Amino acid sequence: MWFRFKNTINFMSQAKLAIFFSAVMILGSIASLSINGLKFGLDFTGGTLIEVGYDKAADLTEIRGQLDANGFGDAVVQHFGTSSDVLIRLAPRNDVKPETLSNQVLEVVSTTSSGEAEMRRIEFVGPSVGEELKEQGGLAMLVALICILIYVAFRFEWRFALGSVLALAHDVTITVGLFSILGIEFDLTVLAAVLAVIGYSLNDTIVVFDRIRENFRKLRIDDVSEIINESLTQTLSRTTITSLTTVLVLLALFFKGGALIHGFATALLFGVFIGTYSSIFVASVAALKLGISREDMIPTVIEKEGADQDALM
C-alpha cells in the first residue's frame, strides 16, 4: 500500500537539528517583521480600490505615469486576472469622496493608449475600520491559541497542551514572516488562511498525540523517544496522504483561483507544509523535552468507598 512505513523512523534523533532549524526560521521571521513589517491590504490600512477593464492589453507603465502626473503618485497599479484588467489602489483621502475619486481616476486612466477604461468595481475602507479589523484579527488568533491550550490540557496532558500551542505559535509566526519577507499583501483573506492553518496544524497534532497516548498504554517500551518515534511512524501514512490531497486542491486555487485568493492560497500552501513539520518536530519534541512519561498517560485509579470491606468478604 502507498505510504506505508514498515520500519520505525527515528524522528527524535533529529530533535536538535529541528530545534535549530525552527529557531532560525522564527528569528528570521521576527527580524523581517521588525524591519520590514507587513504589507497590509486596504482591509487594514483603509483606502480606495478601483478595478477597471480595457478592450486590449493595458500598459501599466503608461497608466502609472498618467496617474502620477495627475496627483495620484501613491497609486499602486497592477494587473488583475488578465492583461486587460487593472487594479488601482489608493491611500485614504479625507477631503475627497470615494465616488468623486473614482471618477477622477477613471478619467485619467482613459487617456492612455490602452483605450477607454470601463469601471468594474470600487471599494472603500475607512482608516478607523481598517485599524479595528487589524486589532480584532490579532485578538482572534490570541483567543484561538488560548482556547486550544485549555482544550488540549483537558483532553490530554499539560505537556501536550504546551507543545501544541508552541507548534501553533511556531506555524503562525513563520507563515506571517513569509509574507513579510516576500512582501506579499496581507489582507483579510490571508488572515482567514492563517486561522485555517492553526486548525489544520492542530488537527494533525491531535492525531499524533492521540497515538502517542495510546502507545504509552499499549507498548511495553521504557524509552519515551522510541514510543514517540513509533507513534509518528504509524501516523505518517495518514499525515502524508492528507497533506498531499490538500496541497493538490490548494495548487488549483493558487494557479487558477485568480488574484483575489492568491494570498489565501499562498498562506495555506505554506501552512500545510510548516504545520505538518511542526506536528512532528515541534509539538512532539516539546512534549519530550518537557518530560512526558508513561505515568502521565495512565489514568488515576479512584478507589470506591468500602472496597476494602468488599475484598474481605
XYZ file of C-alpha atoms in Angstrom:
313
model
C 0.000 0.000 0.000
C 1.213 3.522 -0.760
C 2.935 5.491 2.024
C 3.005 2.551 4.423
C 6.155 2.622 6.543
C 7.152 -0.769 7.959
C 10.296 0.286 9.818
C 10.178 2.788 12.652
C 11.711 6.138 11.664
C 13.922 7.723 14.319
C 12.468 11.240 14.215
C 13.658 12.187 17.701
C 17.303 11.678 16.710
C 16.891 14.855 14.624
C 15.432 16.864 17.524
C 18.450 19.178 17.914
C 18.613 19.862 14.189
C 14.861 20.567 14.128
C 15.159 22.972 17.073
C 17.976 24.823 15.313
C 16.059 24.952 12.022
C 12.900 26.237 13.697
C 14.863 28.816 15.701
C 16.468 30.160 12.504
C 13.074 30.419 10.757
C 11.427 32.111 13.744
C 14.272 34.586 14.261
C 14.288 35.363 10.537
C 10.541 35.945 10.572
C 10.693 38.187 13.657
C 13.599 40.163 12.165
C 11.724 40.725 8.905
C 8.541 41.709 10.749
C 10.520 44.164 12.886
C 12.403 45.711 9.964
C 10.019 45.424 7.014
C 6.694 44.902 8.751
C 3.719 43.612 6.799
C 2.369 44.995 3.556
C -1.191 45.417 4.799
C -4.003 45.499 2.275
C -6.812 48.024 2.169
C -8.799 45.870 4.592
C -6.404 47.007 7.326
C -4.951 50.327 6.135
C -8.081 51.848 4.642
C -8.240 53.469 1.219
C -9.873 53.028 -2.167
C -9.657 50.070 -4.523
C -10.696 50.600 -8.155
C -10.885 47.890 -10.797
C -11.061 48.947 -14.444
C -11.113 46.983 -17.681
C -9.830 47.687 -21.193
C -10.636 46.204 -24.581
C -6.974 45.317 -25.102
C -3.836 44.711 -23.023
C -3.159 47.596 -20.650
C 0.214 49.349 -20.448
C 0.831 49.591 -16.688
C 3.861 51.864 -17.064
C 1.863 54.426 -19.013
C -1.061 54.192 -16.581
C 1.249 54.796 -13.612
C 2.794 57.771 -15.393
C -0.606 59.335 -16.112
C -1.754 58.840 -12.517
C 1.475 60.339 -11.175
C 1.162 63.362 -13.456
C -2.379 63.994 -12.205
C -1.687 63.885 -8.473
C -2.059 60.155 -7.820
C 1.605 59.342 -7.269
C 0.803 56.973 -4.385
C -1.359 54.724 -6.585
C -0.466 51.029 -6.752
C -1.266 49.689 -10.239
C -1.228 46.005 -11.166
C -2.869 43.526 -13.498
C -5.861 41.706 -12.099
C -6.554 38.311 -13.647
C -5.878 39.224 -17.299
C -3.648 41.721 -19.071
C -6.669 43.908 -19.888
C -7.916 44.153 -16.278
C -6.204 46.631 -13.962
C -6.435 47.072 -10.213
C -5.653 50.510 -8.746
C -5.130 51.038 -5.009
C -5.103 54.472 -3.446
C -4.324 55.636 0.078
C -7.178 57.315 2.036
C -8.085 60.845 1.010
C -10.190 62.543 3.645
C -11.041 65.571 1.519
C -12.401 63.626 -1.476
C -15.488 61.420 -1.625
C -14.926 57.876 -2.988
C -17.356 58.475 -5.862
C -15.535 61.653 -6.907
C -12.171 59.963 -6.555
C -13.203 57.007 -8.710
C -14.498 59.324 -11.449
C -11.229 61.284 -11.411
C -9.148 58.123 -11.666
C -11.355 56.699 -14.427
C -10.980 59.894 -16.412
C -7.182 59.815 -16.064
C -6.701 56.159 -16.989
C -8.975 56.551 -20.017
C -6.484 58.959 -21.618
C -3.813 56.293 -22.141
C -3.069 54.436 -25.363
C -4.792 51.359 -23.889
C -8.114 52.975 -24.801
C -11.321 53.725 -22.916
C -11.420 52.286 -19.396
C -14.572 50.690 -18.007
C -15.285 50.818 -14.270
C -15.680 47.274 -12.930
C -15.566 47.699 -9.166
C -14.859 50.246 -6.445
C -14.333 49.580 -2.748
C -13.638 51.985 0.096
C -12.420 51.172 3.618
C -12.018 53.884 6.233
C -8.782 54.030 8.315
C -10.645 53.523 11.594
C -12.362 50.410 10.230
C -9.047 49.055 8.989
C -7.383 49.607 12.372
C -10.277 47.883 14.125
C -10.016 44.901 11.769
C -6.283 44.668 12.500
C -6.877 44.603 16.261
C -9.755 42.135 16.015
C -7.712 39.853 13.764
C -4.821 39.723 16.218
C -7.252 39.138 19.087
C -8.898 36.283 17.171
C -5.559 34.457 16.836
C -4.729 35.017 20.520
C -8.113 33.718 21.684
C -7.778 30.702 19.382
C -4.411 29.773 20.906
C -5.703 30.171 24.487
C -8.779 28.035 23.784
C -6.583 25.365 22.198
C -4.271 25.376 25.230
C -7.243 24.801 27.568
C -8.807 22.119 25.359
C -5.645 20.060 24.882
C -4.788 20.344 28.598
C -8.149 18.765 29.473
C -8.122 16.326 26.544
C -4.581 15.037 27.031
C -1.993 16.458 29.438
C -0.470 19.880 30.119
C 2.836 18.954 28.441
C 0.964 18.047 25.283
C -1.067 21.250 25.570
C 2.035 23.399 25.834
C 3.675 21.504 22.967
C 0.667 22.032 20.702
C 0.469 25.763 21.434
C 4.217 26.142 20.836
C 3.763 24.380 17.489
C 0.865 26.649 16.532
C 2.723 29.814 17.563
C 5.669 28.491 15.512
C 3.416 27.998 12.447
C 1.731 31.411 12.711
C 4.999 33.309 13.220
C 6.747 31.675 10.269
C 3.726 31.932 7.941
C 3.247 35.637 8.702
C 7.012 36.105 8.440
C 6.923 34.646 4.922
C 4.533 37.403 3.839
C 6.840 39.997 5.361
C 9.964 38.572 3.687
C 8.335 38.231 0.249
C 6.392 41.498 0.528
C 3.065 39.822 -0.270
C -0.037 41.795 0.626
C -1.622 40.767 3.920
C -5.418 41.214 3.912
C -8.477 39.602 5.494
C -8.348 36.559 3.209
C -4.767 35.892 4.333
C -5.803 36.301 7.971
C -8.533 33.722 7.375
C -5.902 31.417 5.862
C -3.656 31.823 8.927
C -6.568 30.833 11.184
C -7.196 27.859 8.891
C -3.526 26.881 9.238
C -3.999 26.865 13.015
C -6.914 24.450 12.651
C -5.084 22.226 10.174
C -1.918 22.038 12.250
C -3.861 21.379 15.455
C -5.804 18.532 13.854
C -2.539 16.915 12.737
C -1.029 17.389 16.198
C -4.058 15.900 17.972
C -3.863 12.773 15.784
C -0.188 12.351 16.694
C -0.773 12.960 20.408
C -3.677 10.517 20.476
C -1.460 7.788 19.023
C 1.354 8.611 21.466
C -1.035 8.306 24.407
C -2.374 5.018 23.062
C 1.118 3.580 22.607
C 2.214 4.686 26.075
C -0.506 2.404 27.440
C -0.100 -0.437 24.923
C 3.623 -0.800 24.172
C 5.966 -2.253 26.783
C 8.820 0.111 25.956
C 10.635 2.174 28.567
C 12.288 4.607 26.146
C 9.917 7.586 25.707
C 11.589 8.767 22.493
C 11.155 5.299 20.988
C 7.444 5.357 21.766
C 7.137 8.779 20.132
C 9.061 7.562 17.082
C 6.769 4.553 16.775
C 3.675 6.759 17.074
C 4.920 9.250 14.477
C 5.749 6.452 12.058
C 2.295 4.909 12.484
C 0.554 8.224 11.746
C 2.939 9.282 8.957
C 0.933 7.479 6.260
C -2.235 9.328 7.237
C -0.358 12.636 7.507
C 1.266 12.217 4.074
C -1.971 11.369 2.269
C -3.907 14.198 3.972
C -1.206 16.755 3.188
C -0.859 15.702 -0.461
C -4.591 15.805 -1.177
C -4.856 19.218 0.497
C -1.897 20.533 -1.494
C -3.473 19.395 -4.780
C -6.576 21.486 -4.073
C -4.505 24.476 -2.970
C -2.353 24.311 -6.095
C -5.503 24.527 -8.196
C -6.590 27.587 -6.196
C -3.123 29.133 -6.446
C -2.827 28.839 -10.233
C -6.479 29.080 -11.300
C -8.226 30.888 -8.467
C -7.352 34.407 -9.560
C -5.687 37.329 -7.826
C -8.339 37.720 -5.136
C -7.422 34.467 -3.395
C -3.762 34.290 -4.384
C -2.613 35.352 -0.913
C -5.088 32.966 0.703
C -3.767 30.009 -1.311
C -0.148 31.017 -0.677
C -0.649 31.127 3.096
C -2.415 27.758 3.143
C 0.124 26.070 0.860
C 2.992 27.128 3.075
C 0.928 26.471 6.202
C 0.267 22.850 5.232
C 3.994 22.140 4.930
C 5.004 24.013 8.067
C 2.053 22.569 10.018
C 2.997 19.000 9.081
C 6.608 19.705 10.046
C 5.644 21.243 13.399
C 3.391 18.315 14.359
C 6.415 16.021 14.104
C 9.391 18.161 15.040
C 7.945 20.882 17.294
C 4.929 19.584 19.221
C 6.346 16.079 19.794
C 9.861 17.314 20.568
C 8.447 19.881 23.003
C 6.457 17.178 24.832
C 9.593 15.013 25.011
C 11.768 17.856 26.339
C 9.091 18.750 28.925
C 9.430 15.248 30.353
C 6.315 13.401 29.244
C 6.257 9.864 30.679
C 4.121 6.727 30.838
C 2.851 7.702 34.311
C 1.350 10.887 32.884
C -0.729 8.832 30.431
C -2.049 6.209 32.870
C -5.448 7.242 34.258
C -5.651 7.593 38.030
C -7.499 4.716 39.702
C -10.135 6.001 42.103
C -10.872 3.606 44.943
C -14.512 3.161 45.741
C -15.707 3.665 49.276
C -15.985 0.291 51.042
C -13.769 -1.504 48.509
C -11.589 -2.920 51.333
C -14.604 -4.435 53.084
C -15.822 -5.999 49.818
C -12.410 -7.576 49.271
C -12.507 -9.245 52.726
C -15.916 -10.771 52.181
